[in-house]
């Protein structure tokens, strides 16, 4: 009769231990449930957005839930430890105040992180990444204001806000009634303890993984963790780790700028201009067959034979900062080269004898000593003097004001000149990109019963911004019409505009043919003044014969070197769009933000 008694005692002791272990959950169910479930919403949304639930997606979701469960338990422990502290008659004790502040802070951090990443997933199809943090770091107050006014009034944002408000309300009600659960059911207790132990094991393994990430040397802009992040905070940690390596890359870039050498230069194009637009959907340009007259001025220039269009050009990325990194560097993605290991093309032009000017309406005035590698690397205090003879120092409401900057900072001489214009173009928010009196299209111009009134207005605003961009580019061409000048216009990337689905802007999901077509295909054109065409018939022949070639703007520097007659170790004639030795068979890799995402020509055929 002793064995059953001993077994019973042992069972009671185990049950008592489990009860003590699980008491924080039973005494603080509202706080525990909130901290356990809310952080997993982004992971649930991500899994739900996939076309099929693969083993790895399902595994990562389960791991995220178990990890969140254990983390919630750990976060609940301080509330339980301080729960029985004495309360004075004069009012709440200091411990109660500390507990309230602690709970509020934890819930605020978890709720905000979950809300932000859930919105990223719902609206842009991406969770937190190095690309997202880079964009946040480089966003200025104007862009932040436009982002908020554009997306924070959307249905997605409002519904998500309502959902979180209901969650908070439910938590407050649960906290007010302060229910407690004894968790007496043996099966339930055992299950919870097992889940906690599994969560503990997962937590230990994840900590080891991400400690290795910190200690590992990474040389690529997009750092891939040793294991896929399975929670918001792991993704933030991974993204921060990726961006922390930019100091090393910045030093390599500065070294390449200082050591850059030019063998010779014929100056066959004495005045060169590069206009970099923003978010230009090729299929909303009347130059490329769009039914509305969005490019009337440039169409006239094409009819006069001074503007040449290229029909098969893609951008290497759908993120501005990533694109600028690639198109300013003669290093090439398809060759596996790192952009920061090559000298950016303005420094080579300057060392060849060109005066180089940068007129920017997105990042002007952001000169910094920090080791940024995005928009700001062109305005870095250490690299700026190497790259440019002069730059503008302030942004403007509209792009034509850049011409005023040009007149102020560029002397009227006959010396060789390279001028870069970086426009706001069709950057969201679209109705901010043109003056009200320049509005030409209205929602009535579109036969789109599938779109709401608000969406039709967004579409009209985008086309109005495109038409105004046409006026801006035309005014720049006018400024160089009486000089021996060649001008290249290209945007950084495309932009969806309700073309094949109910979506506008850009997304960072797995690339599809539709995303490739509207977010990566770009308009590309070369304009030559009358005097330039008369003096350079051979270049005119080369440009005219290259209109249908497959090209990636990643190789823009090689085209510029060819036009200028610059010869250096970084010039590859097989990458110059107009060169007779151009390689037609070259791959065109794409980046989703900063991360490799496949080859354009393979993806577009899927």
Coordinates of C-alpha atoms in Angstrom, one line a residue:
X1 CA 0.0 0.0 0.0
X2 CA 3.0 2.4 0.2
X3 CA 3.7 2.6 -3.5
X4 CA 0.3 4.2 -4.4
X5 CA 0.7 6.6 -1.5
X6 CA 4.2 7.6 -2.6
X7 CA 3.0 8.1 -6.1
X8 CA 0.1 10.2 -4.9
X9 CA 2.4 12.4 -2.9
X10 CA 4.8 12.7 -5.7
X11 CA 1.9 13.7 -8.0
X12 CA 0.7 16.3 -5.5
X13 CA 4.2 17.8 -5.2
X14 CA 4.5 18.0 -9.0
X15 CA 1.0 19.5 -9.2
X16 CA 1.9 22.0 -6.5
X17 CA 5.1 22.9 -8.4
X18 CA 3.2 23.3 -11.6
X19 CA 0.7 25.5 -9.9
X20 CA 3.4 27.8 -8.4
X21 CA 5.1 27.9 -11.8
X22 CA 1.9 28.9 -13.6
X23 CA 0.6 31.3 -11.0
X24 CA 1.8 34.4 -13.0
X25 CA -0.4 33.3 -15.9
X26 CA -3.4 32.7 -13.7
X27 CA -3.1 35.9 -11.7
X28 CA -2.5 38.2 -14.7
X29 CA -4.4 36.6 -17.6
X30 CA -5.1 39.9 -19.5
X31 CA -1.4 41.0 -19.5
X32 CA -0.2 37.6 -20.4
X33 CA -2.6 37.1 -23.3
X34 CA -1.9 40.5 -24.7
X35 CA 1.9 40.1 -24.6
X36 CA 1.7 36.5 -26.0
X37 CA -0.7 37.1 -28.9
X38 CA -0.3 40.7 -30.1
X39 CA 3.4 40.3 -31.1
X40 CA 2.5 37.3 -33.3
X41 CA 0.0 39.2 -35.5
X42 CA 2.6 40.2 -38.2
X43 CA 3.8 36.6 -38.4
X44 CA 0.2 35.4 -38.8
X45 CA -0.5 38.0 -41.4
X46 CA 2.6 37.0 -43.3
X47 CA 1.7 33.3 -43.3
X48 CA -1.9 34.1 -44.4
X49 CA -0.6 36.2 -47.3
X50 CA 1.3 33.3 -48.8
X51 CA -0.2 31.4 -51.7
X52 CA 0.5 28.1 -49.9
X53 CA 1.4 27.1 -46.4
X54 CA 4.8 25.5 -46.9
X55 CA 6.6 23.5 -44.3
X56 CA 9.0 26.3 -43.5
X57 CA 6.3 29.0 -43.3
X58 CA 4.3 26.7 -40.9
X59 CA 7.3 25.8 -38.9
X60 CA 8.4 29.4 -38.4
X61 CA 4.8 30.4 -37.4
X62 CA 4.7 27.7 -34.8
X63 CA 8.2 28.7 -33.5
X64 CA 7.1 32.3 -33.4
X65 CA 4.0 31.4 -31.3
X66 CA 6.0 29.3 -28.9
X67 CA 8.7 32.0 -28.5
X68 CA 6.0 34.6 -27.9
X69 CA 4.4 32.5 -25.3
X70 CA 7.6 32.0 -23.3
X71 CA 8.5 35.7 -23.7
X72 CA 5.0 36.7 -22.4
X73 CA 5.6 34.4 -19.3
X74 CA 8.9 36.1 -18.6
X75 CA 7.4 39.6 -19.0
X76 CA 4.6 38.6 -16.6
X77 CA 6.9 37.5 -13.8
X78 CA 7.7 41.0 -12.5
X79 CA 4.0 41.6 -12.0
X80 CA 3.7 38.5 -9.9
X81 CA 6.8 39.1 -7.9
X82 CA 5.6 42.6 -6.9
X83 CA 1.9 41.6 -6.6
X84 CA 1.9 41.1 -2.8
X85 CA 3.8 44.3 -1.8
X86 CA 2.0 46.2 0.9
X87 CA -0.5 49.0 0.1
X88 CA -0.6 52.0 2.4
X89 CA -3.8 53.7 3.6
X90 CA -2.7 56.9 2.0
X91 CA -3.2 55.5 -1.5
X92 CA -1.3 53.3 -4.0
X93 CA 2.1 52.2 -2.9
X94 CA 5.2 53.0 -4.9
X95 CA 5.2 49.3 -5.9
X96 CA 1.8 49.6 -7.5
X97 CA 2.9 52.7 -9.4
X98 CA 6.0 50.9 -10.6
X99 CA 3.9 47.9 -11.7
X100 CA 1.5 50.1 -13.6
X101 CA 4.3 51.9 -15.3
X102 CA 6.0 48.7 -16.2
X103 CA 2.9 47.1 -17.6
X104 CA 2.1 50.3 -19.6
X105 CA 5.6 50.4 -21.1
X106 CA 5.7 46.8 -22.1
X107 CA 2.3 46.9 -23.7
X108 CA 3.1 50.1 -25.5
X109 CA 6.4 48.7 -26.9
X110 CA 4.8 45.4 -28.0
X111 CA 1.6 47.0 -29.4
X112 CA 3.5 49.7 -31.4
X113 CA 5.9 47.2 -32.9
X114 CA 3.2 44.8 -33.8
X115 CA 0.9 47.5 -35.2
X116 CA 3.8 49.0 -37.3
X117 CA 4.9 45.6 -38.7
X118 CA 1.3 44.5 -39.3
X119 CA 0.7 47.6 -41.4
X120 CA 3.9 47.1 -43.4
X121 CA 2.7 43.5 -44.2
X122 CA -0.8 44.5 -45.1
X123 CA 0.1 47.6 -47.1
X124 CA 3.5 46.9 -48.6
X125 CA 3.8 43.1 -48.3
X126 CA 6.9 43.2 -46.2
X127 CA 8.0 42.7 -42.6
X128 CA 10.8 44.7 -41.0
X129 CA 14.1 44.4 -42.9
X130 CA 17.3 46.3 -43.4
X131 CA 15.6 48.0 -46.4
X132 CA 12.8 49.3 -44.2
X133 CA 15.2 50.7 -41.6
X134 CA 17.3 52.3 -44.2
X135 CA 14.3 54.1 -45.7
X136 CA 13.2 55.2 -42.2
X137 CA 16.7 56.6 -41.5
X138 CA 16.8 58.5 -44.7
X139 CA 13.3 59.8 -44.6
X140 CA 13.0 63.6 -44.0
X141 CA 10.1 65.4 -42.3
X142 CA 8.5 66.3 -45.6
X143 CA 8.4 62.7 -46.8
X144 CA 7.2 61.5 -43.4
X145 CA 4.3 64.0 -43.5
X146 CA 3.4 63.0 -47.0
X147 CA 3.5 59.3 -46.1
X148 CA 1.2 59.8 -43.1
X149 CA -1.3 61.9 -45.1
X150 CA -1.3 59.3 -47.9
X151 CA -1.4 56.0 -46.1
X152 CA -2.7 56.8 -42.6
X153 CA -6.1 57.7 -44.0
X154 CA -6.3 54.5 -46.0
X155 CA -8.9 51.8 -45.3
X156 CA -6.1 49.3 -44.3
X157 CA -4.7 51.7 -41.7
X158 CA -8.2 52.6 -40.3
X159 CA -9.3 49.0 -40.0
X160 CA -6.0 47.9 -38.4
X161 CA -6.3 50.9 -35.9
X162 CA -9.9 49.8 -35.0
X163 CA -8.7 46.3 -34.5
X164 CA -6.0 47.4 -32.0
X165 CA -8.4 49.7 -30.3
X166 CA -10.7 46.8 -29.7
X167 CA -7.8 44.7 -28.4
X168 CA -6.8 47.5 -25.9
X169 CA -10.4 47.9 -24.8
X170 CA -10.7 44.2 -24.2
X171 CA -7.5 44.2 -22.2
X172 CA -8.6 47.2 -20.0
X173 CA -11.9 45.5 -19.3
X174 CA -10.2 42.3 -18.4
X175 CA -7.8 44.2 -16.2
X176 CA -10.6 46.1 -14.5
X177 CA -12.5 43.0 -13.5
X178 CA -9.2 41.3 -12.5
X179 CA -10.2 37.7 -13.0
X180 CA -7.9 35.0 -11.7
X181 CA -7.6 31.4 -12.8
X182 CA -6.4 28.6 -10.5
X183 CA -5.5 26.4 -13.5
X184 CA -6.4 23.3 -11.5
X185 CA -6.9 21.0 -14.5
X186 CA -3.9 18.7 -14.5
X187 CA -3.8 18.2 -18.3
X188 CA -3.9 22.0 -18.9
X189 CA -1.2 22.6 -16.3
X190 CA 1.1 19.9 -17.9
X191 CA 0.5 21.2 -21.4
X192 CA 1.3 24.8 -20.3
X193 CA 4.5 23.7 -18.6
X194 CA 5.6 21.7 -21.6
X195 CA 4.9 24.7 -23.9
X196 CA 7.0 26.9 -21.6
X197 CA 9.9 24.4 -21.6
X198 CA 9.8 24.2 -25.4
X199 CA 9.7 28.0 -25.5
X200 CA 12.7 28.2 -23.2
X201 CA 14.6 25.9 -25.5
X202 CA 13.7 27.9 -28.6
X203 CA 14.7 31.1 -26.8
X204 CA 18.1 29.8 -25.9
X205 CA 18.8 28.6 -29.4
X206 CA 17.7 31.9 -30.9
X207 CA 19.9 33.9 -28.5
X208 CA 22.8 31.8 -29.6
X209 CA 22.0 32.3 -33.3
X210 CA 21.8 36.0 -33.0
X211 CA 24.9 36.3 -30.9
X212 CA 26.7 34.6 -33.7
X213 CA 25.2 37.2 -36.1
X214 CA 26.7 40.0 -34.2
X215 CA 30.1 38.4 -34.2
X216 CA 30.0 37.3 -37.8
X217 CA 31.7 39.5 -40.5
X218 CA 29.3 40.4 -43.2
X219 CA 30.5 42.2 -46.4
X220 CA 27.2 42.4 -48.3
X221 CA 24.7 45.3 -48.0
X222 CA 21.9 42.9 -47.2
X223 CA 22.9 40.7 -44.3
X224 CA 21.2 37.3 -44.1
X225 CA 20.9 36.0 -40.6
X226 CA 22.2 32.5 -39.9
X227 CA 18.5 31.5 -39.4
X228 CA 15.3 33.2 -40.6
X229 CA 14.0 35.7 -38.0
X230 CA 10.8 34.5 -36.5
X231 CA 9.6 37.5 -34.5
X232 CA 9.3 41.3 -34.9
X233 CA 12.2 41.9 -32.5
X234 CA 14.5 39.3 -34.2
X235 CA 13.8 41.1 -37.5
X236 CA 14.6 44.5 -36.0
X237 CA 17.8 43.0 -34.5
X238 CA 18.8 41.4 -37.8
X239 CA 18.1 44.7 -39.7
X240 CA 20.1 46.7 -37.3
X241 CA 23.0 44.3 -37.5
X242 CA 22.9 44.6 -41.3
X243 CA 23.0 48.4 -41.2
X244 CA 25.7 48.4 -38.6
X245 CA 28.2 47.0 -41.1
X246 CA 27.8 50.1 -43.3
X247 CA 30.7 51.9 -41.6
X248 CA 33.1 49.3 -43.1
X249 CA 31.6 49.6 -46.5
X250 CA 31.7 53.4 -46.3
X251 CA 35.4 53.2 -45.7
X252 CA 35.9 51.0 -48.8
X253 CA 33.8 53.4 -50.8
X254 CA 35.9 56.4 -49.7
X255 CA 39.1 54.6 -50.4
X256 CA 37.9 53.7 -54.0
X257 CA 37.0 57.4 -54.5
X258 CA 40.5 58.6 -53.4
X259 CA 42.3 56.0 -55.4
X260 CA 40.2 56.4 -58.7
X261 CA 42.3 57.0 -61.8
X262 CA 41.4 57.9 -65.4
X263 CA 43.6 56.9 -68.3
X264 CA 42.4 59.3 -70.9
X265 CA 39.4 61.4 -71.9
X266 CA 38.4 62.7 -75.4
X267 CA 35.6 65.0 -74.1
X268 CA 33.5 64.0 -77.2
X269 CA 30.4 65.1 -75.2
X270 CA 31.5 68.4 -73.6
X271 CA 28.2 69.1 -71.9
X272 CA 26.4 66.1 -70.3
X273 CA 23.3 66.1 -68.2
X274 CA 21.7 63.2 -66.3
X275 CA 18.1 63.7 -65.0
X276 CA 17.0 61.1 -62.4
X277 CA 13.2 61.1 -62.0
X278 CA 11.2 59.4 -59.4
X279 CA 8.5 56.7 -59.4
X280 CA 7.7 56.9 -63.1
X281 CA 5.3 54.2 -64.4
X282 CA 6.4 53.7 -68.0
X283 CA 2.9 52.6 -68.9
X284 CA 1.4 55.9 -67.8
X285 CA 3.6 57.8 -70.3
X286 CA 2.0 58.8 -73.6
X287 CA 5.5 58.4 -75.1
X288 CA 5.1 54.7 -74.5
X289 CA 1.5 54.4 -75.7
X290 CA -0.6 55.6 -72.7
X291 CA -4.0 56.8 -73.9
X292 CA -3.9 60.1 -72.0
X293 CA -1.5 62.9 -73.0
X294 CA 0.9 62.8 -70.1
X295 CA 4.0 63.7 -72.1
X296 CA 2.9 66.3 -74.7
X297 CA 6.1 68.4 -74.7
X298 CA 8.5 65.4 -74.9
X299 CA 6.3 63.9 -77.6
X300 CA 6.9 67.0 -79.7
X301 CA 10.7 66.7 -79.2
X302 CA 10.6 63.1 -80.3
X303 CA 8.6 64.1 -83.4
X304 CA 11.3 66.7 -84.2
X305 CA 13.9 63.9 -84.1
X306 CA 15.9 65.2 -81.1
X307 CA 14.6 62.7 -78.4
X308 CA 15.3 59.0 -78.6
X309 CA 13.3 56.4 -76.6
X310 CA 14.5 53.0 -75.3
X311 CA 11.9 50.3 -75.0
X312 CA 13.5 47.6 -72.8
X313 CA 15.2 49.1 -69.8
X314 CA 14.7 48.0 -66.2
X315 CA 15.8 49.3 -62.9
X316 CA 17.9 47.1 -60.6
X317 CA 15.7 47.8 -57.6
X318 CA 12.3 49.3 -56.5
X319 CA 13.8 51.3 -53.7
X320 CA 15.4 54.8 -54.4
X321 CA 18.4 54.5 -52.1
X322 CA 19.2 51.0 -53.5
X323 CA 18.9 52.2 -57.1
X324 CA 21.2 55.2 -56.5
X325 CA 23.8 53.0 -55.0
X326 CA 23.8 50.8 -58.1
X327 CA 23.5 53.4 -60.9
X328 CA 26.2 55.6 -59.5
X329 CA 28.7 52.8 -59.3
X330 CA 30.3 51.1 -62.4
X331 CA 30.3 47.8 -60.4
X332 CA 27.6 45.5 -61.8
X333 CA 25.1 43.2 -60.1
X334 CA 25.3 40.4 -62.7
X335 CA 29.1 40.2 -62.2
X336 CA 28.7 39.8 -58.5
X337 CA 30.5 43.0 -57.8
X338 CA 29.8 45.2 -54.7
X339 CA 28.9 48.7 -55.6
X340 CA 30.9 50.3 -52.8
X341 CA 34.2 48.7 -54.1
X342 CA 34.0 50.9 -57.3
X343 CA 34.5 54.6 -57.5
X344 CA 31.2 56.4 -58.2
X345 CA 31.1 57.8 -61.7
X346 CA 31.1 61.6 -60.8
X347 CA 34.6 61.2 -59.2
X348 CA 35.9 59.7 -62.5
X349 CA 34.4 62.5 -64.5
X350 CA 35.9 65.1 -62.2
X351 CA 39.4 63.5 -62.4
X352 CA 39.0 63.4 -66.1
X353 CA 38.6 67.2 -66.2
X354 CA 34.8 67.7 -66.1
X355 CA 33.2 70.1 -63.6
X356 CA 30.5 68.1 -61.8
X357 CA 27.3 69.5 -60.3
X358 CA 24.6 67.9 -58.3
X359 CA 21.1 69.5 -58.1
X360 CA 19.0 67.4 -55.8
X361 CA 15.4 67.9 -54.7
X362 CA 15.3 65.0 -52.3
X363 CA 18.4 64.9 -50.2
X364 CA 19.9 68.4 -50.5
X365 CA 21.0 69.9 -47.2
X366 CA 21.7 66.6 -45.5
X367 CA 25.5 66.8 -45.4
X368 CA 26.6 64.6 -42.6
X369 CA 29.7 62.8 -41.3
X370 CA 27.7 59.7 -40.7
X371 CA 28.5 56.6 -42.8
X372 CA 25.3 56.5 -44.8
X373 CA 25.3 54.5 -48.0
X374 CA 22.0 55.6 -49.4
X375 CA 20.8 59.0 -50.6
X376 CA 23.2 60.7 -48.2
X377 CA 26.4 59.1 -49.5
X378 CA 26.3 61.7 -52.2
X379 CA 26.2 64.5 -49.6
X380 CA 28.6 62.9 -47.1
X381 CA 31.0 65.6 -45.8
X382 CA 34.0 63.3 -46.6
X383 CA 32.9 62.2 -50.1
X384 CA 31.2 65.3 -51.3
X385 CA 34.3 67.3 -52.2
X386 CA 35.6 64.3 -54.2
X387 CA 32.5 63.8 -56.2
X388 CA 31.2 67.3 -57.0
X389 CA 32.5 70.7 -57.9
X390 CA 29.3 72.2 -56.2
X391 CA 25.9 71.1 -55.0
X392 CA 22.7 72.8 -54.0
X393 CA 21.9 73.0 -50.3
X394 CA 18.1 73.1 -50.0
X395 CA 15.1 71.3 -51.3
X396 CA 12.2 73.0 -53.0
X397 CA 8.4 72.7 -53.2
X398 CA 8.5 72.0 -56.9
X399 CA 11.3 70.7 -59.2
X400 CA 11.6 73.7 -61.6
X401 CA 13.3 75.6 -58.8
X402 CA 16.3 73.4 -59.3
X403 CA 17.1 75.5 -62.4
X404 CA 17.4 78.5 -60.2
X405 CA 20.0 76.6 -58.1
X406 CA 21.7 75.7 -61.4
X407 CA 22.0 79.3 -62.4
X408 CA 23.4 80.3 -59.0
X409 CA 26.1 77.6 -58.6
X410 CA 27.2 76.8 -62.1
X411 CA 29.4 79.5 -63.8
X412 CA 28.8 80.3 -67.4
X413 CA 32.0 78.9 -69.0
X414 CA 32.9 76.7 -71.9
X415 CA 34.6 74.0 -69.7
X416 CA 33.4 70.4 -69.8
X417 CA 30.5 69.9 -67.6
X418 CA 28.5 67.0 -66.0
X419 CA 25.3 68.1 -64.3
X420 CA 23.0 65.7 -62.3
X421 CA 19.4 66.6 -61.5
X422 CA 17.5 64.5 -59.0
X423 CA 13.8 65.3 -59.1
X424 CA 10.9 64.6 -56.8
X425 CA 9.0 63.6 -59.9
X426 CA 6.0 61.5 -59.1
X427 CA 7.0 60.7 -55.6
X428 CA 4.0 59.9 -53.4
X429 CA 2.0 62.0 -52.3
X430 CA 1.2 62.7 -55.9
X431 CA -1.0 65.8 -55.6
X432 CA 1.9 67.5 -53.9
X433 CA 4.1 67.1 -57.0
X434 CA 2.3 69.7 -59.1
X435 CA 0.8 73.1 -58.5
X436 CA -3.1 73.1 -58.3
X437 CA -3.3 75.2 -61.5
X438 CA -1.4 72.5 -63.4
X439 CA -4.1 69.9 -62.8
X440 CA -5.2 68.6 -66.2
X441 CA -6.9 65.2 -65.5
X442 CA -9.9 64.5 -63.3
X443 CA -11.5 61.2 -62.1
X444 CA -14.0 61.7 -65.0
X445 CA -11.2 60.9 -67.5
X446 CA -11.1 57.2 -66.4
X447 CA -13.6 54.4 -67.2
X448 CA -12.7 52.4 -64.1
X449 CA -15.8 51.1 -62.3
X450 CA -13.6 48.9 -60.2
X451 CA -12.1 51.9 -58.4
X452 CA -13.5 54.0 -55.7
X453 CA -13.8 57.8 -56.0
X454 CA -10.7 58.2 -53.8
X455 CA -8.7 55.7 -55.9
X456 CA -9.8 57.5 -59.1
X457 CA -8.5 60.8 -57.6
X458 CA -5.2 59.1 -56.7
X459 CA -4.9 57.9 -60.3
X460 CA -5.7 61.4 -61.7
X461 CA -3.2 63.0 -59.3
X462 CA -0.5 60.6 -60.5
X463 CA -1.1 61.3 -64.2
X464 CA -1.1 65.0 -63.4
X465 CA 2.2 64.6 -61.6
X466 CA 3.5 62.8 -64.7
X467 CA 2.3 65.6 -67.0
X468 CA 4.0 68.2 -64.8
X469 CA 7.2 66.1 -64.8
X470 CA 7.0 66.3 -68.5
X471 CA 7.0 70.1 -68.2
X472 CA 10.0 70.1 -65.8
X473 CA 12.1 67.8 -68.0
X474 CA 11.3 70.0 -71.0
X475 CA 12.4 73.1 -69.2
X476 CA 15.7 71.5 -68.4
X477 CA 16.2 70.6 -72.0
X478 CA 15.4 74.2 -73.0
X479 CA 18.2 75.4 -70.7
X480 CA 20.7 73.3 -72.7
X481 CA 19.2 73.7 -76.2
X482 CA 21.9 76.2 -77.3
X483 CA 24.8 74.2 -76.1
X484 CA 26.6 71.1 -77.4
X485 CA 24.7 68.9 -74.9
X486 CA 23.4 65.4 -74.5
X487 CA 20.8 64.7 -71.8
X488 CA 19.8 61.3 -70.4
X489 CA 16.6 60.9 -68.5
X490 CA 15.6 57.9 -66.4
X491 CA 13.6 57.5 -63.2
X492 CA 14.9 55.5 -60.2
X493 CA 12.2 52.9 -60.5
X494 CA 8.5 52.4 -61.6
X495 CA 5.3 52.6 -59.6
X496 CA 2.1 50.6 -59.6
X497 CA -1.0 52.6 -60.3
X498 CA -4.0 50.3 -60.3
X499 CA -2.6 48.7 -63.5
X500 CA -3.5 45.1 -63.0
X501 CA -4.7 44.9 -59.4
X502 CA -6.2 47.2 -56.8
X503 CA -2.8 48.5 -55.6
X504 CA -0.8 51.7 -56.0
X505 CA 2.8 52.5 -54.9
X506 CA 5.4 49.7 -54.4
X507 CA 5.5 46.5 -52.5
X508 CA 8.4 44.3 -51.3
X509 CA 6.8 40.9 -51.7
X510 CA 8.1 38.0 -53.8
X511 CA 8.4 39.3 -57.4
X512 CA 5.8 38.4 -59.9
X513 CA 5.5 39.4 -63.6
X514 CA 3.1 42.2 -62.7
X515 CA 5.4 43.6 -60.1
X516 CA 8.4 43.4 -62.5
X517 CA 6.5 45.1 -65.3
X518 CA 5.2 48.1 -63.3
X519 CA 7.7 48.6 -60.5
X520 CA 10.9 47.7 -62.4
X521 CA 10.4 48.6 -66.1
X522 CA 11.3 52.2 -66.6
X523 CA 11.2 54.9 -69.3
X524 CA 14.6 55.7 -70.6
X525 CA 15.5 58.5 -73.1
X526 CA 18.4 60.4 -74.6
X527 CA 18.0 63.9 -76.0
X528 CA 20.7 65.7 -78.1
X529 CA 20.7 69.4 -78.9
X530 CA 20.9 70.5 -82.6
X531 CA 24.5 71.4 -82.4
X532 CA 25.4 68.1 -80.7
X533 CA 23.6 66.1 -83.4
X534 CA 25.4 68.1 -86.2
X535 CA 28.8 67.5 -84.7
X536 CA 28.4 63.9 -83.6
X537 CA 26.6 62.0 -86.3
X538 CA 28.3 58.8 -85.2
X539 CA 26.8 59.0 -81.7
X540 CA 23.4 59.8 -83.3
X541 CA 23.7 56.6 -85.3
X542 CA 24.7 54.6 -82.3
X543 CA 21.8 56.0 -80.2
X544 CA 19.2 55.4 -82.9
X545 CA 20.3 51.9 -83.4
X546 CA 20.1 50.9 -79.7
X547 CA 16.5 51.7 -79.0
X548 CA 15.3 48.1 -78.5
X549 CA 18.4 46.7 -76.7
X550 CA 17.9 45.0 -73.3
X551 CA 19.5 47.2 -70.7
X552 CA 19.6 47.7 -66.9
X553 CA 20.2 51.1 -65.5
X554 CA 22.7 49.4 -63.2
X555 CA 25.1 49.8 -66.1
X556 CA 24.4 53.6 -66.6
X557 CA 28.0 54.6 -65.8
X558 CA 29.4 52.7 -68.7
X559 CA 27.1 54.5 -71.1
X560 CA 28.2 57.9 -69.6
X561 CA 31.9 56.9 -69.9
X562 CA 31.3 56.0 -73.5
X563 CA 29.6 59.3 -74.3
X564 CA 32.3 61.3 -72.6
X565 CA 35.2 59.3 -74.1
X566 CA 36.5 58.4 -70.7
X567 CA 38.8 55.4 -70.6
X568 CA 39.6 53.8 -67.2
X569 CA 39.8 50.4 -65.7
X570 CA 36.1 50.6 -64.8
X571 CA 34.8 51.2 -68.3
X572 CA 33.4 48.1 -70.0
X573 CA 32.2 48.8 -73.6
X574 CA 30.1 45.6 -73.6
X575 CA 28.0 47.3 -70.9
X576 CA 27.5 50.6 -72.8
X577 CA 24.0 50.7 -74.2
X578 CA 25.1 52.5 -77.5
X579 CA 28.4 50.8 -78.0
X580 CA 28.7 48.4 -81.0
X581 CA 30.3 45.8 -78.7
X582 CA 27.2 45.8 -76.4
X583 CA 26.5 42.4 -74.9
X584 CA 22.8 41.6 -75.6
X585 CA 22.8 38.3 -73.6
X586 CA 23.6 39.8 -70.2
X587 CA 21.4 38.9 -67.2
X588 CA 19.5 41.7 -65.4
X589 CA 19.4 40.8 -61.7
X590 CA 16.8 42.6 -59.5
X591 CA 16.8 43.6 -55.9
X592 CA 13.7 43.7 -53.7
X593 CA 14.9 46.7 -51.7
X594 CA 18.5 45.6 -51.0
X595 CA 17.9 41.8 -51.1
X596 CA 18.5 39.7 -54.3
X597 CA 15.2 38.8 -55.8
X598 CA 15.9 37.0 -59.1
X599 CA 16.5 37.8 -62.8
X600 CA 14.1 40.1 -64.6
X601 CA 13.9 38.3 -67.9
X602 CA 13.2 34.9 -66.1
X603 CA 10.6 36.4 -63.8
X604 CA 8.7 38.3 -66.5
X605 CA 8.2 35.1 -68.5
X606 CA 6.6 33.2 -65.6

